Amino acid sequence: PIATITPDDLVAARREDEDIELVRGQETELPRAIKWRLTRPDKKYETLTVEARRISVDTARIHSEAFPIVTSGAEADMRCRRALMETWVQRETAKFQLPPKYLALDPADVVLIEHDGRQIEFRLASVADQDARMIDALRTDAVIYGARPGPERDVNLPPPTVYGPPVLAMMDLPIINEDVPDYR
């Protein structure tokens, strides 16, 4: 995080609500599993399917995508798991306003927001400058970006076909039809 935002830093909202609006998406709207279809570099560019799944959730949604990307199975597995974790973490959003002293903040910056006695990491998704800086932010967690690649998948390449030297044989076959010239 590049900044810590306290309740005193927030610009008061025009409505009578709180100065920060925190929203958490419903669990039933999120995917239980993510499936990706990619291309393998080691098996004649055949397709590779990876899946990340959450075990104990109250949703049945499965999100499926196909990418024209060539990558290893371990890398694809790691990124698919990370995408599922990001989806679940980013279901928490925040909207708030900051004074102009925070002009250095740009989208994609990570900030700590103090709220109800705890500090929460948020990544700025959009920044709109008006009389105050209108900020939309998504919850983030640095832990999900440290995931290690999964095990490399077993490669079962067929043995290469080895051809020997060419064989040349001259064949003196009988002429079937007398109408055909000898050279044919």
PDB file of C-alpha atoms in Angstrom:
ATOM      1  CA  PRO A   1       0.000   0.000   0.000  1.00  0.00           C
ATOM      2  CA  ILE A   2       1.255   3.465  -0.883  1.00  0.00           C
ATOM      3  CA  ALA A   3      -1.069   5.427   1.425  1.00  0.00           C
ATOM      4  CA  THR A   4      -3.200   4.972   4.514  1.00  0.00           C
ATOM      5  CA  ILE A   5      -6.574   6.685   4.436  1.00  0.00           C
ATOM      6  CA  THR A   6      -8.228   7.421   7.760  1.00  0.00           C
ATOM      7  CA  PRO A   7     -11.827   8.570   8.301  1.00  0.00           C
ATOM      8  CA  ASP A   8     -10.465  12.104   8.883  1.00  0.00           C
ATOM      9  CA  ASP A   9      -9.005  12.102   5.319  1.00  0.00           C
ATOM     10  CA  LEU A  10     -12.353  11.462   3.641  1.00  0.00           C
ATOM     11  CA  VAL A  11     -14.435  14.247   2.148  1.00  0.00           C
ATOM     12  CA  ALA A  12     -17.936  14.292   3.618  1.00  0.00           C
ATOM     13  CA  ALA A  13     -20.556  12.887   1.278  1.00  0.00           C
ATOM     14  CA  ARG A  14     -23.461  15.130   0.289  1.00  0.00           C
ATOM     15  CA  ARG A  15     -25.975  12.621   1.514  1.00  0.00           C
ATOM     16  CA  GLU A  16     -26.528  11.797   5.152  1.00  0.00           C
ATOM     17  CA  ASP A  17     -24.919   8.352   4.904  1.00  0.00           C
ATOM     18  CA  GLU A  18     -21.413   7.498   5.946  1.00  0.00           C
ATOM     19  CA  ASP A  19     -18.443   9.026   4.167  1.00  0.00           C
ATOM     20  CA  ILE A  20     -17.432   5.647   2.761  1.00  0.00           C
ATOM     21  CA  GLU A  21     -19.722   3.133   1.088  1.00  0.00           C
ATOM     22  CA  LEU A  22     -18.617  -0.481   1.495  1.00  0.00           C
ATOM     23  CA  VAL A  23     -20.463  -3.128  -0.527  1.00  0.00           C
ATOM     24  CA  ARG A  24     -19.990  -6.882  -0.439  1.00  0.00           C
ATOM     25  CA  GLY A  25     -21.294  -8.951  -3.362  1.00  0.00           C
ATOM     26  CA  GLN A  26     -23.502 -11.960  -2.752  1.00  0.00           C
ATOM     27  CA  GLU A  27     -21.898 -15.360  -2.646  1.00  0.00           C
ATOM     28  CA  THR A  28     -24.466 -16.796  -5.060  1.00  0.00           C
ATOM     29  CA  GLU A  29     -23.341 -14.360  -7.777  1.00  0.00           C
ATOM     30  CA  LEU A  30     -19.738 -15.561  -7.660  1.00  0.00           C
ATOM     31  CA  PRO A  31     -18.352 -18.622  -9.437  1.00  0.00           C
ATOM     32  CA  ARG A  32     -17.774 -21.874  -7.625  1.00  0.00           C
ATOM     33  CA  ALA A  33     -15.246 -22.876 -10.261  1.00  0.00           C
ATOM     34  CA  ILE A  34     -13.300 -21.326 -13.103  1.00  0.00           C
ATOM     35  CA  LYS A  35     -12.320 -23.433 -16.118  1.00  0.00           C
ATOM     36  CA  TRP A  36      -9.849 -22.227 -18.713  1.00  0.00           C
ATOM     37  CA  ARG A  37      -9.016 -23.808 -22.049  1.00  0.00           C
ATOM     38  CA  LEU A  38      -5.558 -22.963 -23.397  1.00  0.00           C
ATOM     39  CA  THR A  39      -2.974 -24.432 -25.763  1.00  0.00           C
ATOM     40  CA  ARG A  40      -0.098 -26.706 -24.760  1.00  0.00           C
ATOM     41  CA  PRO A  41       3.347 -26.037 -26.165  1.00  0.00           C
ATOM     42  CA  ASP A  42       4.539 -29.623 -25.709  1.00  0.00           C
ATOM     43  CA  LYS A  43       1.857 -31.810 -27.305  1.00  0.00           C
ATOM     44  CA  LYS A  44       1.512 -30.580 -30.866  1.00  0.00           C
ATOM     45  CA  TYR A  45      -0.435 -27.527 -29.628  1.00  0.00           C
ATOM     46  CA  GLU A  46      -3.364 -29.550 -28.335  1.00  0.00           C
ATOM     47  CA  THR A  47      -5.789 -27.945 -25.912  1.00  0.00           C
ATOM     48  CA  LEU A  48      -5.201 -27.904 -22.188  1.00  0.00           C
ATOM     49  CA  THR A  49      -7.984 -27.451 -19.634  1.00  0.00           C
ATOM     50  CA  VAL A  50      -7.293 -26.231 -16.108  1.00  0.00           C
ATOM     51  CA  GLU A  51      -9.797 -25.730 -13.322  1.00  0.00           C
ATOM     52  CA  ALA A  52      -9.846 -23.959  -9.965  1.00  0.00           C
ATOM     53  CA  ARG A  53     -12.674 -24.787  -7.582  1.00  0.00           C
ATOM     54  CA  ARG A  54     -13.910 -23.675  -4.176  1.00  0.00           C
ATOM     55  CA  ILE A  55     -15.156 -26.510  -2.017  1.00  0.00           C
ATOM     56  CA  SER A  56     -17.558 -25.107   0.574  1.00  0.00           C
ATOM     57  CA  VAL A  57     -19.612 -22.360  -1.029  1.00  0.00           C
ATOM     58  CA  ASP A  58     -23.329 -21.851  -1.634  1.00  0.00           C
ATOM     59  CA  THR A  59     -23.084 -21.255  -5.353  1.00  0.00           C
ATOM     60  CA  ALA A  60     -23.232 -23.514  -8.379  1.00  0.00           C
ATOM     61  CA  ARG A  61     -21.890 -21.113 -11.019  1.00  0.00           C
ATOM     62  CA  ILE A  62     -19.032 -22.235 -13.214  1.00  0.00           C
ATOM     63  CA  HIS A  63     -17.180 -19.635 -15.239  1.00  0.00           C
ATOM     64  CA  SER A  64     -15.560 -20.990 -18.408  1.00  0.00           C
ATOM     65  CA  GLU A  65     -13.264 -19.235 -20.880  1.00  0.00           C
ATOM     66  CA  ALA A  66     -10.989 -20.151 -23.772  1.00  0.00           C
ATOM     67  CA  PHE A  67      -7.788 -18.236 -24.474  1.00  0.00           C
ATOM     68  CA  PRO A  68      -5.582 -18.368 -27.594  1.00  0.00           C
ATOM     69  CA  ILE A  69      -2.493 -18.560 -25.371  1.00  0.00           C
ATOM     70  CA  VAL A  70       0.275 -21.147 -25.390  1.00  0.00           C
ATOM     71  CA  THR A  71       1.470 -21.861 -21.844  1.00  0.00           C
ATOM     72  CA  SER A  72       2.609 -24.666 -19.581  1.00  0.00           C
ATOM     73  CA  GLY A  73       0.141 -26.563 -17.442  1.00  0.00           C
ATOM     74  CA  ALA A  74       1.716 -25.413 -14.170  1.00  0.00           C
ATOM     75  CA  GLU A  75       1.569 -21.733 -15.123  1.00  0.00           C
ATOM     76  CA  ALA A  76      -2.020 -22.027 -16.357  1.00  0.00           C
ATOM     77  CA  ASP A  77      -3.057 -23.819 -13.166  1.00  0.00           C
ATOM     78  CA  MET A  78      -1.475 -21.130 -10.960  1.00  0.00           C
ATOM     79  CA  ARG A  79      -3.107 -18.267 -12.869  1.00  0.00           C
ATOM     80  CA  CYS A  80      -6.513 -19.966 -12.879  1.00  0.00           C
ATOM     81  CA  ARG A  81      -6.378 -20.439  -9.086  1.00  0.00           C
ATOM     82  CA  ARG A  82      -5.305 -16.811  -8.692  1.00  0.00           C
ATOM     83  CA  ALA A  83      -8.197 -15.606 -10.881  1.00  0.00           C
ATOM     84  CA  LEU A  84     -10.698 -17.500  -8.715  1.00  0.00           C
ATOM     85  CA  MET A  85      -9.219 -16.062  -5.515  1.00  0.00           C
ATOM     86  CA  GLU A  86      -9.234 -12.544  -7.015  1.00  0.00           C
ATOM     87  CA  THR A  87     -12.893 -12.888  -7.932  1.00  0.00           C
ATOM     88  CA  TRP A  88     -13.836 -13.823  -4.383  1.00  0.00           C
ATOM     89  CA  VAL A  89     -11.656 -11.174  -2.728  1.00  0.00           C
ATOM     90  CA  GLN A  90     -12.767  -8.401  -5.109  1.00  0.00           C
ATOM     91  CA  ARG A  91     -16.432  -8.905  -4.305  1.00  0.00           C
ATOM     92  CA  GLU A  92     -15.898  -6.214  -1.652  1.00  0.00           C
ATOM     93  CA  THR A  93     -15.942  -2.699  -3.116  1.00  0.00           C
ATOM     94  CA  ALA A  94     -15.619   0.776  -1.651  1.00  0.00           C
ATOM     95  CA  LYS A  95     -16.735   4.211  -2.855  1.00  0.00           C
ATOM     96  CA  PHE A  96     -15.450   7.338  -1.199  1.00  0.00           C
ATOM     97  CA  GLN A  97     -14.212  10.871  -1.852  1.00  0.00           C
ATOM     98  CA  LEU A  98     -10.760  12.263  -1.162  1.00  0.00           C
ATOM     99  CA  PRO A  99      -9.471  15.839  -1.044  1.00  0.00           C
ATOM    100  CA  PRO A 100      -7.115  17.172  -3.753  1.00  0.00           C
ATOM    101  CA  LYS A 101      -4.037  16.459  -1.607  1.00  0.00           C
ATOM    102  CA  TYR A 102      -4.338  12.861  -2.873  1.00  0.00           C
ATOM    103  CA  LEU A 103      -3.706  13.830  -6.528  1.00  0.00           C
ATOM    104  CA  ALA A 104      -0.790  11.383  -6.660  1.00  0.00           C
ATOM    105  CA  LEU A 105      -3.150   8.388  -6.368  1.00  0.00           C
ATOM    106  CA  ASP A 106      -3.917   6.680  -9.669  1.00  0.00           C
ATOM    107  CA  PRO A 107      -6.006   3.663 -10.657  1.00  0.00           C
ATOM    108  CA  ALA A 108      -4.230   0.397  -9.777  1.00  0.00           C
ATOM    109  CA  ASP A 109      -2.609   1.917  -6.659  1.00  0.00           C
ATOM    110  CA  VAL A 110      -3.184  -0.022  -3.446  1.00  0.00           C
ATOM    111  CA  VAL A 111      -4.181   1.883  -0.303  1.00  0.00           C
ATOM    112  CA  LEU A 112      -5.035   0.949   3.263  1.00  0.00           C
ATOM    113  CA  ILE A 113      -8.414   2.196   4.441  1.00  0.00           C
ATOM    114  CA  GLU A 114      -9.045   2.452   8.164  1.00  0.00           C
ATOM    115  CA  HIS A 115     -12.631   1.524   8.927  1.00  0.00           C
ATOM    116  CA  ASP A 116     -14.202   0.330  12.189  1.00  0.00           C
ATOM    117  CA  GLY A 117     -10.817  -0.104  13.850  1.00  0.00           C
ATOM    118  CA  ARG A 118      -9.221  -2.239  11.158  1.00  0.00           C
ATOM    119  CA  GLN A 119      -7.124  -1.574   8.072  1.00  0.00           C
ATOM    120  CA  ILE A 120      -8.278  -3.051   4.777  1.00  0.00           C
ATOM    121  CA  GLU A 121      -6.303  -3.141   1.522  1.00  0.00           C
ATOM    122  CA  PHE A 122      -8.107  -1.762  -1.529  1.00  0.00           C
ATOM    123  CA  ARG A 123      -6.918  -1.323  -5.123  1.00  0.00           C
ATOM    124  CA  LEU A 124      -8.191   1.826  -6.785  1.00  0.00           C
ATOM    125  CA  ALA A 125     -10.313   0.880  -9.787  1.00  0.00           C
ATOM    126  CA  SER A 126     -11.333   4.346 -10.979  1.00  0.00           C
ATOM    127  CA  VAL A 127     -10.616   7.928 -10.031  1.00  0.00           C
ATOM    128  CA  ALA A 128     -12.799  10.837 -11.170  1.00  0.00           C
ATOM    129  CA  ASP A 129     -11.766  14.401 -10.413  1.00  0.00           C
ATOM    130  CA  GLN A 130     -14.534  16.830  -9.533  1.00  0.00           C
ATOM    131  CA  ASP A 131     -14.679  19.161  -6.543  1.00  0.00           C
ATOM    132  CA  ALA A 132     -13.329  16.093  -4.696  1.00  0.00           C
ATOM    133  CA  ARG A 133     -11.680  12.936  -6.016  1.00  0.00           C
ATOM    134  CA  MET A 134     -14.391  10.284  -6.489  1.00  0.00           C
ATOM    135  CA  ILE A 135     -12.807   6.874  -5.877  1.00  0.00           C
ATOM    136  CA  ASP A 136     -14.087   3.385  -6.690  1.00  0.00           C
ATOM    137  CA  ALA A 137     -11.920   0.664  -5.157  1.00  0.00           C
ATOM    138  CA  LEU A 138     -11.792  -3.138  -5.073  1.00  0.00           C
ATOM    139  CA  ARG A 139     -10.648  -5.222  -2.132  1.00  0.00           C
ATOM    140  CA  THR A 140      -7.290  -6.880  -2.643  1.00  0.00           C
ATOM    141  CA  ASP A 141      -4.980  -9.152  -0.709  1.00  0.00           C
ATOM    142  CA  ALA A 142      -1.268  -9.477  -1.444  1.00  0.00           C
ATOM    143  CA  VAL A 143      -1.286 -13.126  -0.330  1.00  0.00           C
ATOM    144  CA  ILE A 144      -3.099 -14.317  -3.465  1.00  0.00           C
ATOM    145  CA  TYR A 145      -0.308 -13.019  -5.705  1.00  0.00           C
ATOM    146  CA  GLY A 146       2.313 -15.204  -4.065  1.00  0.00           C
ATOM    147  CA  ALA A 147       0.789 -18.496  -5.193  1.00  0.00           C
ATOM    148  CA  ARG A 148       3.271 -21.010  -6.469  1.00  0.00           C
ATOM    149  CA  PRO A 149       2.832 -22.870  -9.742  1.00  0.00           C
ATOM    150  CA  GLY A 150       1.118 -26.211  -9.488  1.00  0.00           C
ATOM    151  CA  PRO A 151       2.816 -29.457 -10.451  1.00  0.00           C
ATOM    152  CA  GLU A 152       3.851 -29.751 -14.064  1.00  0.00           C
ATOM    153  CA  ARG A 153       1.560 -32.086 -15.909  1.00  0.00           C
ATOM    154  CA  ASP A 154       2.973 -35.299 -17.294  1.00  0.00           C
ATOM    155  CA  VAL A 155       3.933 -35.059 -20.927  1.00  0.00           C
ATOM    156  CA  ASN A 156       3.226 -38.187 -22.974  1.00  0.00           C
ATOM    157  CA  LEU A 157       4.773 -37.474 -26.320  1.00  0.00           C
ATOM    158  CA  PRO A 158       4.652 -40.293 -28.838  1.00  0.00           C
ATOM    159  CA  PRO A 159       8.055 -41.611 -29.878  1.00  0.00           C
ATOM    160  CA  PRO A 160       9.267 -39.958 -33.049  1.00  0.00           C
ATOM    161  CA  THR A 161       8.894 -41.910 -36.272  1.00  0.00           C
ATOM    162  CA  VAL A 162      12.338 -42.730 -37.636  1.00  0.00           C
ATOM    163  CA  TYR A 163      12.487 -43.486 -41.331  1.00  0.00           C
ATOM    164  CA  GLY A 164      15.391 -45.417 -42.811  1.00  0.00           C
ATOM    165  CA  PRO A 165      17.137 -44.746 -46.111  1.00  0.00           C
ATOM    166  CA  PRO A 166      14.943 -44.874 -49.216  1.00  0.00           C
ATOM    167  CA  VAL A 167      14.624 -48.153 -51.108  1.00  0.00           C
ATOM    168  CA  LEU A 168      14.657 -47.973 -54.894  1.00  0.00           C
ATOM    169  CA  ALA A 169      13.496 -50.902 -57.016  1.00  0.00           C
ATOM    170  CA  MET A 170      13.157 -50.942 -60.789  1.00  0.00           C
ATOM    171  CA  MET A 171      10.147 -52.963 -61.835  1.00  0.00           C
ATOM    172  CA  ASP A 172       9.765 -54.461 -65.315  1.00  0.00           C
ATOM    173  CA  LEU A 173       6.011 -55.091 -65.452  1.00  0.00           C
ATOM    174  CA  PRO A 174       4.124 -56.550 -68.419  1.00  0.00           C
ATOM    175  CA  ILE A 175       2.081 -54.231 -70.655  1.00  0.00           C
ATOM    176  CA  ILE A 176      -1.622 -54.799 -70.026  1.00  0.00           C
ATOM    177  CA  ASN A 177      -2.938 -52.970 -73.069  1.00  0.00           C
ATOM    178  CA  GLU A 178      -1.113 -52.732 -76.399  1.00  0.00           C
ATOM    179  CA  ASP A 179      -2.623 -49.269 -77.103  1.00  0.00           C
ATOM    180  CA  VAL A 180      -0.438 -47.684 -74.403  1.00  0.00           C
ATOM    181  CA  PRO A 181       3.046 -46.565 -75.527  1.00  0.00           C
ATOM    182  CA  ASP A 182       5.994 -48.444 -73.992  1.00  0.00           C
ATOM    183  CA  TYR A 183       7.294 -45.465 -72.022  1.00  0.00           C
ATOM    184  CA  ARG A 184       4.051 -45.253 -70.070  1.00  0.00           C
TER     185      ARG A 184
END
